[in-house]
mmCIF file of C-alpha atoms in Angstrom:
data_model
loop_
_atom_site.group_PDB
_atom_site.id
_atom_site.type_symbol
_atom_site.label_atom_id
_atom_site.label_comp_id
_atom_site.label_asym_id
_atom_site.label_seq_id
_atom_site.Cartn_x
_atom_site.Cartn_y
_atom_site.Cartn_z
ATOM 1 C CA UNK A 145 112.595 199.091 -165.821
ATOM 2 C CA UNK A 146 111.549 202.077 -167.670
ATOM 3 C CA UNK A 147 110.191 201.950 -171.325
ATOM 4 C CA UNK A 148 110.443 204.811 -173.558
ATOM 5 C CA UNK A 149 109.217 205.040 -177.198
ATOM 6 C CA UNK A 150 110.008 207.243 -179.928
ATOM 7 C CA UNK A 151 108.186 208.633 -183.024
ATOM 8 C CA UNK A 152 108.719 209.074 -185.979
ATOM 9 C CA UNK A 153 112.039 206.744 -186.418
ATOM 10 C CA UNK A 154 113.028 209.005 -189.440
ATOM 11 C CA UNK A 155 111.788 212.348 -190.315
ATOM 12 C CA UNK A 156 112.269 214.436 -193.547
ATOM 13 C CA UNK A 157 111.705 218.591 -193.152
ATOM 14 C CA UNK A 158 112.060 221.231 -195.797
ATOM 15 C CA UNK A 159 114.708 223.739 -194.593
ATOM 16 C CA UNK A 160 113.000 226.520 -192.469
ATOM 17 C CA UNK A 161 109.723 224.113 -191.277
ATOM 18 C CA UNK A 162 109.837 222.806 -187.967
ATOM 19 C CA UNK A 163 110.574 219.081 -186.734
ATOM 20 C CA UNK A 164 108.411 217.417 -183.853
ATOM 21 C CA UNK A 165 109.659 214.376 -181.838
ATOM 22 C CA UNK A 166 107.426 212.910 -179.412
ATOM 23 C CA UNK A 167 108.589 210.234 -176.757
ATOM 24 C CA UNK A 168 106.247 208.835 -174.240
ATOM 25 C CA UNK A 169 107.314 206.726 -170.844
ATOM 26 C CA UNK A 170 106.182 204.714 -168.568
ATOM 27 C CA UNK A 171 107.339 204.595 -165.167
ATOM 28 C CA UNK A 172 105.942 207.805 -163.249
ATOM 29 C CA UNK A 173 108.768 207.689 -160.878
ATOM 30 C CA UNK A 174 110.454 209.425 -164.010
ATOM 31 C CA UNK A 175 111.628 212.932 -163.226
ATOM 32 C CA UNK A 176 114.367 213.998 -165.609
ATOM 33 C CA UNK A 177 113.884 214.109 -169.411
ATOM 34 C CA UNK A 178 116.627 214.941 -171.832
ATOM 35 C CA UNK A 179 116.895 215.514 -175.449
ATOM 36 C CA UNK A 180 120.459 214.839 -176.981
ATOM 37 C CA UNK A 181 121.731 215.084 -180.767
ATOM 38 C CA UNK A 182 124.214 212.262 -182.537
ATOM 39 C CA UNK A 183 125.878 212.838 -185.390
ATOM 40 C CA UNK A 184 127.337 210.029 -187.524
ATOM 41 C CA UNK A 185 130.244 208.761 -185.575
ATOM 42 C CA UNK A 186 129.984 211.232 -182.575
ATOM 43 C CA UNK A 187 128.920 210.927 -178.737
ATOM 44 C CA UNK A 188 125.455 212.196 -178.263
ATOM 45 C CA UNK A 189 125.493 215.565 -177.133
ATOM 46 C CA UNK A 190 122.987 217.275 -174.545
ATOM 47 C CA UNK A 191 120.746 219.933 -176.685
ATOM 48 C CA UNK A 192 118.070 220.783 -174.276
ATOM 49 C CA UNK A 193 116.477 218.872 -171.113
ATOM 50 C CA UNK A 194 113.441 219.353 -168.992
ATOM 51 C CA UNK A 195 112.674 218.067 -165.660
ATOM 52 C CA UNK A 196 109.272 217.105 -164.096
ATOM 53 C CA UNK A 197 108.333 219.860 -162.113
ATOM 54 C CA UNK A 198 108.690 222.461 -165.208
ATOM 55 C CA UNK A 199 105.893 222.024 -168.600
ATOM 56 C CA UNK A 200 107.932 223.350 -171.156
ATOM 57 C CA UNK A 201 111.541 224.894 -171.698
ATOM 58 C CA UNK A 202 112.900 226.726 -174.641
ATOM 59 C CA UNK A 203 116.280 227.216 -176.273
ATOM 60 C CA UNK A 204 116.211 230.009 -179.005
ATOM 61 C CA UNK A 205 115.088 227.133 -181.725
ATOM 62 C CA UNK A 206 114.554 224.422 -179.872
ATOM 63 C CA UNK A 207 112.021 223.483 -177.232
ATOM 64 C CA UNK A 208 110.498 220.399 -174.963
ATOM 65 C CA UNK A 209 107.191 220.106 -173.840
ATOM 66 C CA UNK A 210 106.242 217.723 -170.975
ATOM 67 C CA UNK A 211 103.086 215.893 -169.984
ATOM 68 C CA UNK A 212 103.197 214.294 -167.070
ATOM 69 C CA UNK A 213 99.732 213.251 -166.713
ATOM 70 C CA UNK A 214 100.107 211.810 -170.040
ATOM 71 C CA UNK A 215 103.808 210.629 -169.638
ATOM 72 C CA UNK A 216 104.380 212.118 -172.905
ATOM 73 C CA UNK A 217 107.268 214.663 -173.946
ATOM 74 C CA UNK A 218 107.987 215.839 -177.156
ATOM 75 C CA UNK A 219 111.059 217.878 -178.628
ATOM 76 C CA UNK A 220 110.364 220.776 -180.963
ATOM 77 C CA UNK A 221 113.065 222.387 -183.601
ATOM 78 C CA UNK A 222 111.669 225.306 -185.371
ATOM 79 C CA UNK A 223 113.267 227.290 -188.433
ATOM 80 C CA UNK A 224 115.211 223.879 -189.190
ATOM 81 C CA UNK A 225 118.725 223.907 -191.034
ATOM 82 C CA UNK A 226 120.665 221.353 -192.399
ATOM 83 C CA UNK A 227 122.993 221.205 -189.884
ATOM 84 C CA UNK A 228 120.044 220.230 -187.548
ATOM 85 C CA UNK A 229 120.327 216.481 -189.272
ATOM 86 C CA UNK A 230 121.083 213.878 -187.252
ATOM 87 C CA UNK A 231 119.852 211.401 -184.701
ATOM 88 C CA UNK A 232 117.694 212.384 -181.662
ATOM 89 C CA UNK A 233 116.959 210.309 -178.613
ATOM 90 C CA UNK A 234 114.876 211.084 -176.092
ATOM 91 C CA UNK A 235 115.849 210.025 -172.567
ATOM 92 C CA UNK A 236 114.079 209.246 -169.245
ATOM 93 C CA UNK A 237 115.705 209.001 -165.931
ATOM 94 C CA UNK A 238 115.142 208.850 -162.630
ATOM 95 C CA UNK A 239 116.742 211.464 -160.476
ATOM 96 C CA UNK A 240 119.769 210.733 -162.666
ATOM 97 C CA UNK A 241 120.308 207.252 -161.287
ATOM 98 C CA UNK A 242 119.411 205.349 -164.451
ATOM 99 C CA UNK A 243 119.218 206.518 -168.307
ATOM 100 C CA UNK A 244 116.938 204.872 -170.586
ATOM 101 C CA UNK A 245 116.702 205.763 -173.951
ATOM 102 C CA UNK A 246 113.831 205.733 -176.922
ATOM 103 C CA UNK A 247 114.741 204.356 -180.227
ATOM 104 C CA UNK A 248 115.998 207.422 -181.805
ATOM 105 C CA UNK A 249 114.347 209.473 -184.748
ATOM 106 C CA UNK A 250 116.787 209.812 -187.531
ATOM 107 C CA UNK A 251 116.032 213.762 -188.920
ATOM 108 C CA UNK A 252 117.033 214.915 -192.427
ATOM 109 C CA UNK A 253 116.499 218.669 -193.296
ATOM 110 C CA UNK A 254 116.358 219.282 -196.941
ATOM 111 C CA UNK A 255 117.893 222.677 -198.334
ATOM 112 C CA UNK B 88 130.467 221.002 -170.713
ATOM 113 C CA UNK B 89 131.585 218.376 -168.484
ATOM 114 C CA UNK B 90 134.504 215.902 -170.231
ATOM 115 C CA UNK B 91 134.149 212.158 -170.466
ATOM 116 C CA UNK B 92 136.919 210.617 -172.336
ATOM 117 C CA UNK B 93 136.662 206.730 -173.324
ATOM 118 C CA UNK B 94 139.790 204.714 -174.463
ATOM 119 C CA UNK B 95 140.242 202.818 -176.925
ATOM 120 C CA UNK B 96 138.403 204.805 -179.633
ATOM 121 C CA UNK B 97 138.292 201.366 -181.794
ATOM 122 C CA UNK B 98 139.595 198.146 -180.918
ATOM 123 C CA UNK B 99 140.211 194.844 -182.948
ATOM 124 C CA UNK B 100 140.670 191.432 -181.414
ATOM 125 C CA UNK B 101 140.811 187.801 -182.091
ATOM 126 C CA UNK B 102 137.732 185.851 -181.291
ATOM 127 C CA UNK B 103 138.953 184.499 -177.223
ATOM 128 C CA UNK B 104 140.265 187.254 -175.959
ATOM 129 C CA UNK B 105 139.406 189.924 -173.596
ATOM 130 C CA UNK B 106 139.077 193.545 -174.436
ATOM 131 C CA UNK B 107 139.206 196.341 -171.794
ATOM 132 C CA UNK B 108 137.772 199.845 -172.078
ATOM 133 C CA UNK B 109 138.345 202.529 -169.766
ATOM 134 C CA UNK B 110 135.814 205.558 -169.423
ATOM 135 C CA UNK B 111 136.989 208.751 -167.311
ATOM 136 C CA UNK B 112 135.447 211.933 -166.133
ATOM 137 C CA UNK B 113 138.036 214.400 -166.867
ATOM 138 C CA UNK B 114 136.680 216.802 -164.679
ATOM 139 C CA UNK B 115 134.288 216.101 -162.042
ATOM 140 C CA UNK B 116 133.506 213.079 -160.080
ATOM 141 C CA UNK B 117 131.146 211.021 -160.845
ATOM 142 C CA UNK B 118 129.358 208.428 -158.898
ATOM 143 C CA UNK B 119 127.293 206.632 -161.238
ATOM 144 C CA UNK B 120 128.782 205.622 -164.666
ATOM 145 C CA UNK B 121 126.436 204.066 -167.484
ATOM 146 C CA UNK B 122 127.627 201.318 -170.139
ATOM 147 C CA UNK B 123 125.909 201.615 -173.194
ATOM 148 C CA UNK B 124 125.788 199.277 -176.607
ATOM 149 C CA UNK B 125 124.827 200.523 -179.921
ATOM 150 C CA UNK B 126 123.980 198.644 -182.952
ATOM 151 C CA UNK B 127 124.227 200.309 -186.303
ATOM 152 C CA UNK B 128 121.681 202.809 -186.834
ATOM 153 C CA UNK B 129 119.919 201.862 -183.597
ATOM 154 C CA UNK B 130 119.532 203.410 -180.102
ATOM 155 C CA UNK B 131 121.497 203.289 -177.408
ATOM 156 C CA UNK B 132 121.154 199.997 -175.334
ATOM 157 C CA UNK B 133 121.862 200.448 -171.263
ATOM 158 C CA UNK B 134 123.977 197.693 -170.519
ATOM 159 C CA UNK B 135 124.782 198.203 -166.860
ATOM 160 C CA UNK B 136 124.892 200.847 -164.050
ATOM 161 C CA UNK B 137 128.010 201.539 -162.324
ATOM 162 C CA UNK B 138 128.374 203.038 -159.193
ATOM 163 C CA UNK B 139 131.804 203.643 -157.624
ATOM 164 C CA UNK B 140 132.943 201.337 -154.550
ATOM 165 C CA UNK B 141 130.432 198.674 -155.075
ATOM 166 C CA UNK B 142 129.181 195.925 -157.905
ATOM 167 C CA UNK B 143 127.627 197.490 -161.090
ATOM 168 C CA UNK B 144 123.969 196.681 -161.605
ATOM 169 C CA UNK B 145 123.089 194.911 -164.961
ATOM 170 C CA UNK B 146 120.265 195.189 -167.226
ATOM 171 C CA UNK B 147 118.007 192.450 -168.021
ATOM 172 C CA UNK B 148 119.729 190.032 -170.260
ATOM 173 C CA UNK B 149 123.208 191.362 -170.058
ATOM 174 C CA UNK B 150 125.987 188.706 -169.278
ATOM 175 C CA UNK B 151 127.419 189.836 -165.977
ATOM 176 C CA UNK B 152 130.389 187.223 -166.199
ATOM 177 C CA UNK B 153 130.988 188.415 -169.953
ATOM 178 C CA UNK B 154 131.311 192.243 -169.485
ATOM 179 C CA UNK B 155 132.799 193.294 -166.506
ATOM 180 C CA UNK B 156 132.323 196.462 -165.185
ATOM 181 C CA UNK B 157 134.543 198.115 -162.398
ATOM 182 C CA UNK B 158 134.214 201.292 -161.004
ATOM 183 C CA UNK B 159 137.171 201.479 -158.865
ATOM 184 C CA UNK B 160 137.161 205.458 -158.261
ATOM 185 C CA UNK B 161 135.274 208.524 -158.906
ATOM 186 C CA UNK B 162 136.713 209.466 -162.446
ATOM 187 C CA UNK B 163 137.077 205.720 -163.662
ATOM 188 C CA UNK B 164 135.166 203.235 -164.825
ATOM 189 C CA UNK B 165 136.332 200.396 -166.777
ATOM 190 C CA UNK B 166 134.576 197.879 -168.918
ATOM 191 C CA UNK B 167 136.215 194.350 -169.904
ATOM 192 C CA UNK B 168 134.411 192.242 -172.702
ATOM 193 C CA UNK B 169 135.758 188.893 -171.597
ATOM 194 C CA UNK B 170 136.927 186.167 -173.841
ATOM 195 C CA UNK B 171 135.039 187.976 -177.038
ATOM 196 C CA UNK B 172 133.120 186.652 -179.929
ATOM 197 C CA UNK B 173 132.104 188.318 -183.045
ATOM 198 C CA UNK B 174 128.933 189.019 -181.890
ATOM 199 C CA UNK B 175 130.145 190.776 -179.625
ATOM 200 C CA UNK B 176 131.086 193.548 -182.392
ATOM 201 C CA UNK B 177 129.396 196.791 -181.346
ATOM 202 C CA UNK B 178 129.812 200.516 -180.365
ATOM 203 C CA UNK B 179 130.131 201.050 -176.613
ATOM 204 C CA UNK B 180 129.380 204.332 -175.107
ATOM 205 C CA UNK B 181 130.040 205.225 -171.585
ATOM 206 C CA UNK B 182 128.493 208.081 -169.403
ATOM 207 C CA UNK B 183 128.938 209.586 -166.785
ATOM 208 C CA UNK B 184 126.236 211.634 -164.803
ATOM 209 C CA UNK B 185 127.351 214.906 -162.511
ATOM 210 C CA UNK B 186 125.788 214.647 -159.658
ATOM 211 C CA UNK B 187 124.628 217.734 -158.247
ATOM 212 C CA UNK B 188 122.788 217.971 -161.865
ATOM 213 C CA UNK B 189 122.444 214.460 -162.972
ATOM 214 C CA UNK B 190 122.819 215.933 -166.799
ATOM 215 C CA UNK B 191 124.576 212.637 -168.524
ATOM 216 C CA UNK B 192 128.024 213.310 -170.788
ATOM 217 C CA UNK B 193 128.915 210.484 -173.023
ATOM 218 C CA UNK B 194 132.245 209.438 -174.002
ATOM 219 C CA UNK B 195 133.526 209.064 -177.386
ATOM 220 C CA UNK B 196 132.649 205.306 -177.486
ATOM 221 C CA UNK B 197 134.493 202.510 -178.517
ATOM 222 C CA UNK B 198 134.086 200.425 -181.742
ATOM 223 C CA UNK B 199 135.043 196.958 -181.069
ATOM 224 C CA UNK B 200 135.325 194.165 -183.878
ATOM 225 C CA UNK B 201 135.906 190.740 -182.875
ATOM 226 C CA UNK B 202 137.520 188.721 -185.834
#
């Protein structure tokens, strides 16, 4: 099956810098790429997705780039605030039949 | 969003018994459910692909006889941990993906400890 890896497993930001996550995969067949937020105790939540036919999408702070030559996409969060700490995964599917999911990169944002 | 709703929210059992846990699309119909486990502070683990009217499709190294997944319609999706051990202590999140979108909505989970 698909293998998707995440980096950095924890990441510390001064309020106000930005965050980058970067998630590569491996199976090209791969067309569907969200981004989704945990909080302690919670569901993961959708925050932004991109799909393979589009490079990059952005959500007034947040944005994903994709590579698919590379098989690399990466999650950007600029103008950070605490409330932006949590737990991201990255996830790859294929035409929504199967999720897999990186490892997860724990964020802190310091006030 | 979309609403996926997972019962029980935690769960406590004696070590032998089986433990059932129902995941539901609370509106719109979903063909393909996903099982998930998570271990403390780790990511989520895809257990098993379930697709509604036939067997669910498990991931490598996932007991099929010890968690049994049945999907019997399109807004339910069940998952029974049969005759549970403590290891078998975890958080299990459900999905569901919408179709015409394929954008995945987890459940609440489920936090089962076997004793």
């Amino acid at each position: 099956g698909e293998n998707v890896e995440q980096h950095p497993s924890t990441l510390s930001v001064q309020e106000g810098d930005s965050a980058v996550i970067k998630c590569t995969y491996s199976d090209s067949a791969s067309n569907y790429f969200p981004w989704y937020k945990q909080e302690l105790g919670k569901r993961p939540q959708l925050i932004i997705d991109i799909r393979s036919n589009v490079g990059e999408k952005k959500d007034q702070r947040i944005a994903v780039t994709l590579n698919k030559t590379a098989k690399h996409f990466s999650l950007h969060i600029t103008e950070t605030q605490p409330e932006d700490s949590a737990v991201y995964f990255c996830a790859a599917s294929i035409a929504g039949n199967q999720f897999y999911f990186g490892t997860g990169t724990s964020l802190t944002v310091i006030p | 969003g979309a609403v996926v709703s997972q019962h029980p929210s935690r769960v406590i059992c004696k070590s032998g018994t089986s433990v059932k846990i129902e995941c539901r699309s609370l509106d719109f119909q979903a063909t393909t459910m996903f099982w998930y486990r998570q271990f403390p502070k780790q990511s989520l683990m895809l257990m098993a692909t379930s697709n509604e009217g036939s067997k669910a499709t498990y991931e490598q190294g996932v007991e099929k006889d010890k968690f049994l997944i049945n999907h019997a319609s399109l807004t339910l999706s069940t998952l029974t941990v049969t005759s549970a051990h403590p290891e078998d202590s975890s958080f299990y999140i459900c999905s569901a993906a919408r179709g015409y979108t394929g954008e995945l909505f987890f459940g609440e989970g489920s936090r089962l400890t076997v004793l």
